[in-house]
Amino acid sequence: MAEVTQFATLAELIERWPDFPAGAEDHANVLLADASQFIVDTVPSALTASASTLRRIVCAVVKRAMASGDMAGNESVQYGTGPFQMTAKPTNPHGDFYLTKQERRALGEGRQTAFGVQIASFCAVVHRPWCNLNFGALDCSCGADIAGVPIYE
């Protein structure tokens, strides 16, 4: 697949993420480029989406990938008091890229289109000269519609 340009800039990511981690600018730039390519590889119809949709989704993907060690990136957190226990289950422990169902829909994946399939060949059936169809009727009287050739004389 062809290389794509980055769909969002670092400044746009920081605008959408007020708690952006300090000192992670270089890492975020790499992830923005990778996420842009990931989106095109995963959902090829994304190239027809609007620039603002692509920008929003790339920023969300990068934020999820970078928030893997953050408290906001946890699926569940448990605290205890007795022997001082704390358990956290991260949502995305490896910082993988993924798209939500809503994001896939916004990128154009899964849109239904109508189509038709020809299931029989269109061969010309020759009816007898005295067939009802030759006189404007809606049904065949020589049997050519049934067998492909006239069967009733």
PDB file of C-alpha atoms in Angstrom:
ATOM      1  CA  MET A   1       0.000   0.000   0.000  1.00  0.00           C
ATOM      2  CA  ALA A   2       1.169   3.534  -0.685  1.00  0.00           C
ATOM      3  CA  GLU A   3       2.602   5.798   1.976  1.00  0.00           C
ATOM      4  CA  VAL A   4       0.094   8.288   3.333  1.00  0.00           C
ATOM      5  CA  THR A   5       0.710  11.660   4.859  1.00  0.00           C
ATOM      6  CA  GLN A   6       0.071  12.302   8.519  1.00  0.00           C
ATOM      7  CA  PHE A   7      -3.608  13.114   9.099  1.00  0.00           C
ATOM      8  CA  ALA A   8      -3.014  15.166  12.279  1.00  0.00           C
ATOM      9  CA  THR A   9      -0.238  17.280  13.725  1.00  0.00           C
ATOM     10  CA  LEU A  10       1.211  17.307  17.212  1.00  0.00           C
ATOM     11  CA  ALA A  11      -0.493  20.646  17.944  1.00  0.00           C
ATOM     12  CA  GLU A  12      -3.892  19.168  17.004  1.00  0.00           C
ATOM     13  CA  LEU A  13      -3.269  16.181  19.282  1.00  0.00           C
ATOM     14  CA  ILE A  14      -2.339  18.464  22.201  1.00  0.00           C
ATOM     15  CA  GLU A  15      -5.500  20.552  21.593  1.00  0.00           C
ATOM     16  CA  ARG A  16      -7.610  17.413  21.960  1.00  0.00           C
ATOM     17  CA  TRP A  17      -5.653  16.072  24.943  1.00  0.00           C
ATOM     18  CA  PRO A  18      -5.192  18.666  27.716  1.00  0.00           C
ATOM     19  CA  ASP A  19      -3.224  16.204  29.899  1.00  0.00           C
ATOM     20  CA  PHE A  20      -0.670  15.430  27.182  1.00  0.00           C
ATOM     21  CA  PRO A  21       2.434  13.939  28.862  1.00  0.00           C
ATOM     22  CA  ALA A  22       5.339  16.373  28.970  1.00  0.00           C
ATOM     23  CA  GLY A  23       8.401  15.311  27.011  1.00  0.00           C
ATOM     24  CA  ALA A  24       6.524  12.842  24.773  1.00  0.00           C
ATOM     25  CA  GLU A  25       6.411  15.061  21.671  1.00  0.00           C
ATOM     26  CA  ASP A  26       8.839  13.016  19.563  1.00  0.00           C
ATOM     27  CA  HIS A  27       7.101   9.761  20.434  1.00  0.00           C
ATOM     28  CA  ALA A  28       3.705  11.304  19.632  1.00  0.00           C
ATOM     29  CA  ASN A  29       4.922  12.489  16.204  1.00  0.00           C
ATOM     30  CA  VAL A  30       6.008   8.950  15.334  1.00  0.00           C
ATOM     31  CA  LEU A  31       2.703   7.536  16.557  1.00  0.00           C
ATOM     32  CA  LEU A  32       0.701  10.099  14.549  1.00  0.00           C
ATOM     33  CA  ALA A  33       2.414   8.970  11.344  1.00  0.00           C
ATOM     34  CA  ASP A  34       2.013   5.293  12.262  1.00  0.00           C
ATOM     35  CA  ALA A  35      -1.652   5.723  13.182  1.00  0.00           C
ATOM     36  CA  SER A  36      -2.372   7.463   9.874  1.00  0.00           C
ATOM     37  CA  GLN A  37      -0.892   4.525   7.977  1.00  0.00           C
ATOM     38  CA  PHE A  38      -2.687   2.053  10.282  1.00  0.00           C
ATOM     39  CA  ILE A  39      -6.052   3.622   9.488  1.00  0.00           C
ATOM     40  CA  VAL A  40      -5.517   3.433   5.725  1.00  0.00           C
ATOM     41  CA  ASP A  41      -4.267  -0.164   5.977  1.00  0.00           C
ATOM     42  CA  THR A  42      -7.192  -1.233   8.172  1.00  0.00           C
ATOM     43  CA  VAL A  43     -10.005   0.703   6.476  1.00  0.00           C
ATOM     44  CA  PRO A  44      -9.073   1.523   2.855  1.00  0.00           C
ATOM     45  CA  SER A  45     -12.285   3.533   2.397  1.00  0.00           C
ATOM     46  CA  ALA A  46     -10.882   6.029   4.930  1.00  0.00           C
ATOM     47  CA  LEU A  47      -9.241   7.936   2.077  1.00  0.00           C
ATOM     48  CA  THR A  48     -12.709   9.194   1.112  1.00  0.00           C
ATOM     49  CA  ALA A  49     -13.483  10.468   4.631  1.00  0.00           C
ATOM     50  CA  SER A  50     -13.264  14.165   5.417  1.00  0.00           C
ATOM     51  CA  ALA A  51     -10.030  15.662   6.739  1.00  0.00           C
ATOM     52  CA  SER A  52     -11.646  16.613  10.056  1.00  0.00           C
ATOM     53  CA  THR A  53     -12.884  13.036  10.594  1.00  0.00           C
ATOM     54  CA  LEU A  54      -9.439  11.625   9.868  1.00  0.00           C
ATOM     55  CA  ARG A  55      -7.831  14.180  12.195  1.00  0.00           C
ATOM     56  CA  ARG A  56     -10.237  13.351  15.038  1.00  0.00           C
ATOM     57  CA  ILE A  57      -9.810   9.594  14.699  1.00  0.00           C
ATOM     58  CA  VAL A  58      -6.003   9.674  14.407  1.00  0.00           C
ATOM     59  CA  CYS A  59      -5.800  11.798  17.561  1.00  0.00           C
ATOM     60  CA  ALA A  60      -8.094   9.359  19.406  1.00  0.00           C
ATOM     61  CA  VAL A  61      -6.049   6.330  18.299  1.00  0.00           C
ATOM     62  CA  VAL A  62      -2.769   7.942  19.389  1.00  0.00           C
ATOM     63  CA  LYS A  63      -4.235   9.067  22.704  1.00  0.00           C
ATOM     64  CA  ARG A  64      -5.415   5.511  23.455  1.00  0.00           C
ATOM     65  CA  ALA A  65      -2.003   4.112  22.548  1.00  0.00           C
ATOM     66  CA  MET A  66      -0.124   6.624  24.712  1.00  0.00           C
ATOM     67  CA  ALA A  67      -2.494   6.411  27.702  1.00  0.00           C
ATOM     68  CA  SER A  68      -1.653   2.744  28.339  1.00  0.00           C
ATOM     69  CA  GLY A  69       0.275   3.456  31.555  1.00  0.00           C
ATOM     70  CA  ASP A  70      -1.978   6.316  32.659  1.00  0.00           C
ATOM     71  CA  MET A  71      -4.761   5.890  35.246  1.00  0.00           C
ATOM     72  CA  ALA A  72      -7.230   6.979  32.558  1.00  0.00           C
ATOM     73  CA  GLY A  73      -6.136   3.961  30.486  1.00  0.00           C
ATOM     74  CA  ASN A  74      -7.303   1.427  33.077  1.00  0.00           C
ATOM     75  CA  GLU A  75     -10.319  -0.781  32.671  1.00  0.00           C
ATOM     76  CA  SER A  76     -10.609  -1.313  36.412  1.00  0.00           C
ATOM     77  CA  VAL A  77      -8.751  -0.232  39.546  1.00  0.00           C
ATOM     78  CA  GLN A  78      -9.050  -1.782  43.006  1.00  0.00           C
ATOM     79  CA  TYR A  79      -7.694  -0.427  46.258  1.00  0.00           C
ATOM     80  CA  GLY A  80      -7.396  -2.083  49.633  1.00  0.00           C
ATOM     81  CA  THR A  81      -6.487  -0.970  53.129  1.00  0.00           C
ATOM     82  CA  GLY A  82      -5.444  -4.004  55.164  1.00  0.00           C
ATOM     83  CA  PRO A  83      -2.090  -5.110  53.803  1.00  0.00           C
ATOM     84  CA  PHE A  84      -2.071  -2.165  51.350  1.00  0.00           C
ATOM     85  CA  GLN A  85      -3.080  -3.723  48.066  1.00  0.00           C
ATOM     86  CA  MET A  86      -3.793  -2.013  44.774  1.00  0.00           C
ATOM     87  CA  THR A  87      -4.727  -3.711  41.508  1.00  0.00           C
ATOM     88  CA  ALA A  88      -5.085  -2.030  38.135  1.00  0.00           C
ATOM     89  CA  LYS A  89      -6.140  -3.698  34.901  1.00  0.00           C
ATOM     90  CA  PRO A  90      -5.033  -1.637  31.895  1.00  0.00           C
ATOM     91  CA  THR A  91      -7.340  -1.383  28.897  1.00  0.00           C
ATOM     92  CA  ASN A  92      -4.512  -1.350  26.363  1.00  0.00           C
ATOM     93  CA  PRO A  93      -1.402  -2.650  28.141  1.00  0.00           C
ATOM     94  CA  HIS A  94       0.819  -2.806  25.040  1.00  0.00           C
ATOM     95  CA  GLY A  95      -0.246   0.508  23.514  1.00  0.00           C
ATOM     96  CA  ASP A  96      -1.706  -1.130  20.406  1.00  0.00           C
ATOM     97  CA  PHE A  97      -3.638   0.803  17.779  1.00  0.00           C
ATOM     98  CA  TYR A  98      -7.304  -0.095  17.412  1.00  0.00           C
ATOM     99  CA  LEU A  99     -10.441   1.492  16.005  1.00  0.00           C
ATOM    100  CA  THR A 100     -13.790   1.494  17.733  1.00  0.00           C
ATOM    101  CA  LYS A 101     -16.923   0.457  15.880  1.00  0.00           C
ATOM    102  CA  GLN A 102     -18.074   4.078  15.760  1.00  0.00           C
ATOM    103  CA  GLU A 103     -14.748   5.184  14.267  1.00  0.00           C
ATOM    104  CA  ARG A 104     -14.903   2.446  11.625  1.00  0.00           C
ATOM    105  CA  ARG A 105     -18.390   3.608  10.654  1.00  0.00           C
ATOM    106  CA  ALA A 106     -17.216   7.221  10.441  1.00  0.00           C
ATOM    107  CA  LEU A 107     -14.407   6.128   8.113  1.00  0.00           C
ATOM    108  CA  GLY A 108     -16.890   4.452   5.785  1.00  0.00           C
ATOM    109  CA  GLU A 109     -16.422   0.798   6.641  1.00  0.00           C
ATOM    110  CA  GLY A 110     -19.481  -1.400   6.443  1.00  0.00           C
ATOM    111  CA  ARG A 111     -21.618   0.877   4.318  1.00  0.00           C
ATOM    112  CA  GLN A 112     -24.059  -1.221   2.367  1.00  0.00           C
ATOM    113  CA  THR A 113     -24.450  -0.847  -1.357  1.00  0.00           C
ATOM    114  CA  ALA A 114     -26.981  -2.413  -3.663  1.00  0.00           C
ATOM    115  CA  PHE A 115     -25.918  -4.633  -6.534  1.00  0.00           C
ATOM    116  CA  GLY A 116     -27.401  -7.186  -8.873  1.00  0.00           C
ATOM    117  CA  VAL A 117     -26.191 -10.546 -10.093  1.00  0.00           C
ATOM    118  CA  GLN A 118     -27.147 -12.121 -13.391  1.00  0.00           C
ATOM    119  CA  ILE A 119     -28.110 -15.714 -12.648  1.00  0.00           C
ATOM    120  CA  ALA A 120     -29.089 -16.834 -16.151  1.00  0.00           C
ATOM    121  CA  SER A 121     -27.927 -15.998 -19.610  1.00  0.00           C
ATOM    122  CA  PHE A 122     -30.064 -13.780 -21.784  1.00  0.00           C
ATOM    123  CA  CYS A 123     -30.643 -15.927 -24.821  1.00  0.00           C
ATOM    124  CA  ALA A 124     -33.285 -15.007 -27.322  1.00  0.00           C
ATOM    125  CA  VAL A 125     -36.161 -17.468 -27.323  1.00  0.00           C
ATOM    126  CA  VAL A 126     -37.900 -17.842 -30.665  1.00  0.00           C
ATOM    127  CA  HIS A 127     -41.650 -18.257 -30.277  1.00  0.00           C
ATOM    128  CA  ARG A 128     -43.976 -19.764 -32.877  1.00  0.00           C
ATOM    129  CA  PRO A 129     -45.704 -17.224 -35.131  1.00  0.00           C
ATOM    130  CA  TRP A 130     -49.059 -18.133 -33.544  1.00  0.00           C
ATOM    131  CA  CYS A 131     -47.796 -17.708 -29.943  1.00  0.00           C
ATOM    132  CA  ASN A 132     -49.938 -15.444 -27.772  1.00  0.00           C
ATOM    133  CA  LEU A 133     -46.928 -13.178 -27.104  1.00  0.00           C
ATOM    134  CA  ASN A 134     -46.858 -12.178 -30.775  1.00  0.00           C
ATOM    135  CA  PHE A 135     -50.428 -10.902 -30.401  1.00  0.00           C
ATOM    136  CA  GLY A 136     -49.748  -8.758 -27.305  1.00  0.00           C
ATOM    137  CA  ALA A 137     -50.554 -11.301 -24.590  1.00  0.00           C
ATOM    138  CA  LEU A 138     -48.602 -11.507 -21.323  1.00  0.00           C
ATOM    139  CA  ASP A 139     -48.107 -15.273 -21.348  1.00  0.00           C
ATOM    140  CA  CYS A 140     -46.609 -17.727 -23.818  1.00  0.00           C
ATOM    141  CA  SER A 141     -48.803 -20.335 -25.508  1.00  0.00           C
ATOM    142  CA  CYS A 142     -46.116 -22.240 -27.445  1.00  0.00           C
ATOM    143  CA  GLY A 143     -44.062 -23.297 -24.382  1.00  0.00           C
ATOM    144  CA  ALA A 144     -40.830 -21.562 -25.400  1.00  0.00           C
ATOM    145  CA  ASP A 145     -40.720 -19.722 -22.059  1.00  0.00           C
ATOM    146  CA  ILE A 146     -40.637 -23.062 -20.239  1.00  0.00           C
ATOM    147  CA  ALA A 147     -38.233 -25.088 -22.359  1.00  0.00           C
ATOM    148  CA  GLY A 148     -36.317 -22.455 -24.321  1.00  0.00           C
ATOM    149  CA  VAL A 149     -37.755 -23.829 -27.571  1.00  0.00           C
ATOM    150  CA  PRO A 150     -41.392 -24.130 -28.684  1.00  0.00           C
ATOM    151  CA  ILE A 151     -42.868 -27.382 -27.357  1.00  0.00           C
ATOM    152  CA  TYR A 152     -46.554 -26.909 -28.175  1.00  0.00           C
ATOM    153  CA  GLU A 153     -47.456 -27.021 -31.881  1.00  0.00           C
TER     154      GLU A 153
END
